Amino acid sequence: MLTEERHRLILELLAQKGVVKLQELVEATGSSESTIRRDLTQLEKEKQLRRVHGGAALLQQKREELSVSEKSLKYIEEKRRIAAYAASLVQKGNCIYLDAGTTTWEMIPHLADKEVTVVTNGVMHVERLLEHNVTTYLVGGMIKPKTKALIGRGAIESLRQYRFDQCFIGANGVHDEYGYTTPDPEEALVKYTAMQLAQRAYVLADHSKLNESAFAKIADLHEAVLITDELDEEWQERYKAKTTVEVVAL
C-alpha cells in the first residue's frame, strides 16, 4: 500500500473511532509496526492527529472542555493511582494547594491522617475535605460552572495571601514543546499563580493528556514535576529531558 493510501486510511479510521490502536492500523493496512509508527509521526507533524499511548487519536478543540461530571467518568483507576501517589508525597503538617479537578479530588481521602492545611479553588473539594477533617481554606473569586473552579481576580488575590510546601495542579494538555495547558486563560492564571507560591509544584495528568495541548498555557514543562500513569519509551526521552517525571504504573 502506498504511503498516501495508508495515511488516508488511518485518518478515515480515526474519523470513525476517535482513537485507534497501533495494532488495528497494522492489520487494516497490512503494514509493519515500524511503518505505521513512521506514518503516525508524519501525520502528527502535519497536525492531522496526535499520538497517544499505543496508537493515535483525533486532535481536540483547543477550547473544548468537559464538565466535572463528564471528566469523572474517564480514566478513574488511573486518576486514583496518580492521586494516591501524589498524596504519599505530602508530609505530616504540610500546607498544600489542591487545584480544582477530578484527579486532585481523589487525593483527599489520603490526606485524612496527615494533619495538613489545604487551600483550594475547587468548590467540589470542600465538602470532601471537611468530611475527612482536613483544615481547609477556600479562595475567593467567580465560580466557573463547568469545572466548579474559582477563578478571576478574586481568586488570584486570595491565593497571594498564602505560601505552600506543595501544590498539586491539573492540566488538560501536557506537551514537551508547549508545556502544561488548559482551555481557559483565567483558570490557567490561577494554576500558574499557585505554582509560583509553592516550594514544589506537581502536575497530575493521566496518559490521555500527554502529547496534547489546549488553548491557554499554564507553565513550561520544567516548572513542575509531572505525575502520570503511562509514558511510552519514546516520550520518556522527550519529557524527562525537560522535567522530572513520576510514572505510577499498575
Tab-separated table of C-alpha atoms in Angstrom:
chain	number	residue	atom	x	y	z
A	1	MET	CA	0.000	0.000	0.000
A	2	LEU	CA	1.333	3.447	-0.950
A	3	THR	CA	2.085	5.985	1.778
A	4	GLU	CA	-0.738	8.301	0.701
A	5	GLU	CA	-3.224	5.428	0.800
A	6	ARG	CA	-2.095	4.415	4.298
A	7	HIS	CA	-2.408	7.987	5.536
A	8	ARG	CA	-5.909	8.313	4.081
A	9	LEU	CA	-6.982	5.023	5.687
A	10	ILE	CA	-5.502	5.981	9.052
A	11	LEU	CA	-7.380	9.299	9.049
A	12	GLU	CA	-10.620	7.607	7.961
A	13	LEU	CA	-10.393	5.116	10.834
A	14	LEU	CA	-9.682	7.952	13.261
A	15	ALA	CA	-12.700	9.905	11.995
A	16	GLN	CA	-14.882	6.843	12.650
A	17	LYS	CA	-13.497	5.852	16.050
A	18	GLY	CA	-11.771	8.883	17.594
A	19	VAL	CA	-8.960	6.681	18.934
A	20	VAL	CA	-7.244	3.825	17.062
A	21	LYS	CA	-4.743	1.310	18.422
A	22	LEU	CA	-1.464	0.703	16.644
A	23	GLN	CA	-2.319	-2.972	16.078
A	24	GLU	CA	-5.616	-2.035	14.408
A	25	LEU	CA	-3.726	0.147	11.935
A	26	VAL	CA	-1.189	-2.592	11.265
A	27	GLU	CA	-3.998	-5.039	10.439
A	28	ALA	CA	-6.036	-2.537	8.410
A	29	THR	CA	-3.107	-1.502	6.212
A	30	GLY	CA	-1.161	-4.764	6.128
A	31	SER	CA	1.952	-2.821	7.142
A	32	SER	CA	4.608	-3.315	9.802
A	33	GLU	CA	4.527	-1.597	13.195
A	34	SER	CA	7.614	0.444	12.309
A	35	THR	CA	5.934	1.701	9.115
A	36	ILE	CA	2.769	2.718	10.969
A	37	ARG	CA	4.820	4.450	13.674
A	38	ARG	CA	6.557	6.493	10.972
A	39	ASP	CA	3.170	7.303	9.419
A	40	LEU	CA	1.804	8.490	12.755
A	41	THR	CA	4.881	10.615	13.387
A	42	GLN	CA	4.480	12.253	9.971
A	43	LEU	CA	0.741	12.859	10.378
A	44	GLU	CA	1.338	14.312	13.827
A	45	LYS	CA	3.910	16.740	12.405
A	46	GLU	CA	1.285	17.768	9.860
A	47	LYS	CA	-1.140	18.335	12.781
A	48	GLN	CA	-3.666	15.814	11.462
A	49	LEU	CA	-3.698	13.644	14.595
A	50	ARG	CA	-1.987	13.219	17.937
A	51	ARG	CA	-0.100	10.163	19.045
A	52	VAL	CA	-1.284	8.538	22.245
A	53	HIS	CA	-0.115	5.525	24.209
A	54	GLY	CA	-0.376	2.543	21.854
A	55	GLY	CA	-1.923	4.370	18.910
A	56	ALA	CA	-3.383	7.683	17.736
A	57	ALA	CA	-6.314	9.993	18.467
A	58	LEU	CA	-8.137	12.871	16.838
A	59	LEU	CA	-6.942	16.353	17.714
A	60	GLN	CA	-9.085	18.050	20.337
A	61	GLN	CA	-10.526	21.523	20.021
A	62	LYS	CA	-8.206	23.925	21.859
A	63	ARG	CA	-11.033	25.456	23.889
A	64	GLU	CA	-13.078	22.299	24.304
A	65	GLU	CA	-13.615	21.461	27.966
A	66	LEU	CA	-15.551	18.652	29.609
A	67	SER	CA	-17.687	19.237	32.676
A	68	VAL	CA	-16.730	17.783	36.057
A	69	SER	CA	-19.319	15.012	35.711
A	70	GLU	CA	-18.002	14.086	32.244
A	71	LYS	CA	-14.380	14.087	33.434
A	72	SER	CA	-15.191	11.994	36.489
A	73	LEU	CA	-16.223	9.059	34.266
A	74	LYS	CA	-12.926	8.921	32.379
A	75	TYR	CA	-9.771	7.037	33.434
A	76	ILE	CA	-10.996	6.583	37.001
A	77	GLU	CA	-8.474	3.928	38.067
A	78	GLU	CA	-5.587	5.845	36.518
A	79	LYS	CA	-6.617	9.004	38.372
A	80	ARG	CA	-6.885	7.130	41.656
A	81	ARG	CA	-3.390	5.670	41.283
A	82	ILE	CA	-1.923	9.060	40.418
A	83	ALA	CA	-3.774	10.689	43.321
A	84	ALA	CA	-2.640	8.082	45.858
A	85	TYR	CA	0.979	8.518	44.799
A	86	ALA	CA	0.727	12.320	44.875
A	87	ALA	CA	-0.756	12.214	48.381
A	88	SER	CA	2.116	9.989	49.535
A	89	LEU	CA	4.470	12.910	48.805
A	90	VAL	CA	2.687	15.111	51.346
A	91	GLN	CA	4.372	15.193	54.744
A	92	LYS	CA	2.576	15.466	58.050
A	93	GLY	CA	1.740	19.090	58.839
A	94	ASN	CA	2.351	20.415	55.302
A	95	CYS	CA	0.455	23.364	53.855
A	96	ILE	CA	-0.642	22.481	50.330
A	97	TYR	CA	-2.688	23.801	47.442
A	98	LEU	CA	-5.193	21.498	45.750
A	99	ASP	CA	-6.311	22.656	42.330
A	100	ALA	CA	-9.899	22.069	41.236
A	101	GLY	CA	-10.146	18.838	39.261
A	102	THR	CA	-11.155	15.193	39.361
A	103	THR	CA	-7.645	13.801	39.961
A	104	THR	CA	-6.854	16.169	42.833
A	105	TRP	CA	-10.304	15.330	44.265
A	106	GLU	CA	-9.142	11.707	44.513
A	107	MET	CA	-6.219	12.794	46.725
A	108	ILE	CA	-8.454	13.938	49.563
A	109	PRO	CA	-9.121	10.616	51.377
A	110	HIS	CA	-5.349	10.011	51.515
A	111	LEU	CA	-4.808	13.302	53.383
A	112	ALA	CA	-7.067	12.489	56.333
A	113	ASP	CA	-4.337	11.486	58.807
A	114	LYS	CA	-1.625	13.901	57.716
A	115	GLU	CA	-2.766	16.956	59.719
A	116	VAL	CA	-2.322	19.117	56.630
A	117	THR	CA	-3.728	22.526	55.812
A	118	VAL	CA	-5.298	22.733	52.345
A	119	VAL	CA	-6.050	25.804	50.265
A	120	THR	CA	-8.209	25.104	47.220
A	121	ASN	CA	-10.155	26.786	44.435
A	122	GLY	CA	-12.254	23.653	43.960
A	123	VAL	CA	-15.809	24.153	45.171
A	124	MET	CA	-16.481	20.409	44.962
A	125	HIS	CA	-13.408	19.687	47.093
A	126	VAL	CA	-14.683	21.496	50.159
A	127	GLU	CA	-17.305	19.037	51.383
A	128	ARG	CA	-14.995	16.057	50.930
A	129	LEU	CA	-12.139	17.818	52.729
A	130	LEU	CA	-14.394	18.611	55.673
A	131	GLU	CA	-15.691	15.025	55.773
A	132	HIS	CA	-12.075	13.923	56.255
A	133	ASN	CA	-11.429	16.579	58.920
A	134	VAL	CA	-8.877	18.448	56.814
A	135	THR	CA	-8.258	22.099	57.731
A	136	THR	CA	-9.458	23.909	54.617
A	137	TYR	CA	-9.265	27.402	53.148
A	138	LEU	CA	-11.307	28.273	50.047
A	139	VAL	CA	-10.084	31.097	47.807
A	140	GLY	CA	-12.435	33.798	46.593
A	141	GLY	CA	-13.396	34.629	43.029
A	142	MET	CA	-16.008	33.733	40.437
A	143	ILE	CA	-17.288	30.160	40.253
A	144	LYS	CA	-16.798	28.659	36.806
A	145	PRO	CA	-19.894	26.465	36.233
A	146	LYS	CA	-18.251	23.807	34.055
A	147	THR	CA	-15.275	22.942	36.272
A	148	LYS	CA	-16.622	24.220	39.630
A	149	ALA	CA	-13.363	26.163	39.983
A	150	LEU	CA	-12.986	29.624	41.491
A	151	ILE	CA	-11.179	31.882	39.036
A	152	GLY	CA	-10.594	35.549	38.284
A	153	ARG	CA	-9.057	38.443	40.174
A	154	GLY	CA	-10.609	37.427	43.481
A	155	ALA	CA	-9.013	34.000	43.290
A	156	ILE	CA	-5.611	35.445	42.402
A	157	GLU	CA	-5.705	37.997	45.228
A	158	SER	CA	-6.803	35.338	47.730
A	159	LEU	CA	-4.029	32.983	46.658
A	160	ARG	CA	-1.346	35.614	47.136
A	161	GLN	CA	-2.014	35.584	50.883
A	162	TYR	CA	-0.514	32.094	51.157
A	163	ARG	CA	2.704	30.149	50.679
A	164	PHE	CA	2.681	26.383	50.105
A	165	ASP	CA	5.006	23.481	50.735
A	166	GLN	CA	3.490	21.799	47.682
A	167	CYS	CA	0.821	22.440	45.080
A	168	PHE	CA	-0.991	19.829	43.022
A	169	ILE	CA	-2.329	21.059	39.701
A	170	GLY	CA	-4.489	19.540	36.971
A	171	ALA	CA	-3.944	20.163	33.244
A	172	ASN	CA	-5.831	19.353	30.048
A	173	GLY	CA	-2.674	19.106	27.981
A	174	VAL	CA	0.948	18.161	28.631
A	175	HIS	CA	3.353	18.666	25.752
A	176	ASP	CA	7.154	18.650	25.594
A	177	GLU	CA	7.144	21.822	23.469
A	178	TYR	CA	4.023	23.714	24.615
A	179	GLY	CA	4.171	22.792	28.306
A	180	TYR	CA	1.108	22.480	30.558
A	181	THR	CA	-2.103	23.901	29.105
A	182	THR	CA	-5.826	24.274	29.820
A	183	PRO	CA	-8.741	25.716	27.753
A	184	ASP	CA	-9.446	28.776	29.950
A	185	PRO	CA	-6.856	31.602	30.260
A	186	GLU	CA	-8.293	32.755	33.608
A	187	GLU	CA	-8.093	29.265	35.070
A	188	ALA	CA	-4.566	28.923	33.668
A	189	LEU	CA	-3.517	32.050	35.552
A	190	VAL	CA	-4.870	30.708	38.853
A	191	LYS	CA	-2.935	27.471	38.350
A	192	TYR	CA	0.263	29.329	37.460
A	193	THR	CA	-0.053	31.625	40.471
A	194	ALA	CA	-0.393	28.652	42.825
A	195	MET	CA	2.701	27.068	41.260
A	196	GLN	CA	4.723	30.213	41.871
A	197	LEU	CA	3.692	30.261	45.541
A	198	ALA	CA	4.753	26.665	46.215
A	199	GLN	CA	8.163	25.275	47.105
A	200	ARG	CA	7.386	22.270	44.916
A	201	ALA	CA	4.812	22.054	42.113
A	202	TYR	CA	3.278	18.872	40.734
A	203	VAL	CA	1.044	18.415	37.707
A	204	LEU	CA	-1.252	15.380	37.855
A	205	ALA	CA	-2.194	14.129	34.383
A	206	ASP	CA	-3.290	10.705	33.179
A	207	HIS	CA	-1.886	9.408	29.889
A	208	SER	CA	-4.786	10.819	27.817
A	209	LYS	CA	-3.443	14.353	28.471
A	210	LEU	CA	0.073	13.612	27.202
A	211	ASN	CA	1.194	14.986	23.864
A	212	GLU	CA	-1.885	17.215	23.891
A	213	SER	CA	-2.197	20.991	24.090
A	214	ALA	CA	-5.120	23.261	24.931
A	215	PHE	CA	-5.699	26.985	24.322
A	216	ALA	CA	-4.083	28.618	27.351
A	217	LYS	CA	-0.596	27.949	28.661
A	218	ILE	CA	-0.173	27.324	32.382
A	219	ALA	CA	3.606	26.891	32.578
A	220	ASP	CA	6.610	25.322	30.904
A	221	LEU	CA	7.269	21.637	31.459
A	222	HIS	CA	10.267	22.220	33.751
A	223	GLU	CA	8.218	24.299	36.194
A	224	ALA	CA	6.529	21.246	37.740
A	225	VAL	CA	7.091	17.566	38.379
A	226	LEU	CA	4.806	15.521	36.140
A	227	ILE	CA	2.934	12.595	37.709
A	228	THR	CA	1.246	10.288	35.199
A	229	ASP	CA	0.261	6.638	34.796
A	230	GLU	CA	1.848	5.669	31.465
A	231	LEU	CA	4.618	7.018	29.287
A	232	ASP	CA	5.914	5.401	26.099
A	233	GLU	CA	9.671	4.936	25.871
A	234	GLU	CA	9.879	7.428	23.023
A	235	TRP	CA	8.071	10.075	25.056
A	236	GLN	CA	10.079	9.363	28.206
A	237	GLU	CA	13.169	10.734	26.485
A	238	ARG	CA	11.388	13.877	25.382
A	239	TYR	CA	9.684	14.598	28.708
A	240	LYS	CA	12.490	13.564	31.037
A	241	ALA	CA	14.895	15.796	29.150
A	242	LYS	CA	12.842	18.764	30.397
A	243	THR	CA	11.449	17.816	33.799
A	244	THR	CA	11.156	15.142	36.469
A	245	VAL	CA	8.529	12.557	35.559
A	246	GLU	CA	6.980	10.091	38.010
A	247	VAL	CA	5.165	7.205	36.324
A	248	VAL	CA	2.686	5.392	38.570
A	249	ALA	CA	2.266	2.003	36.907
A	250	LEU	CA	-0.201	-0.764	37.784
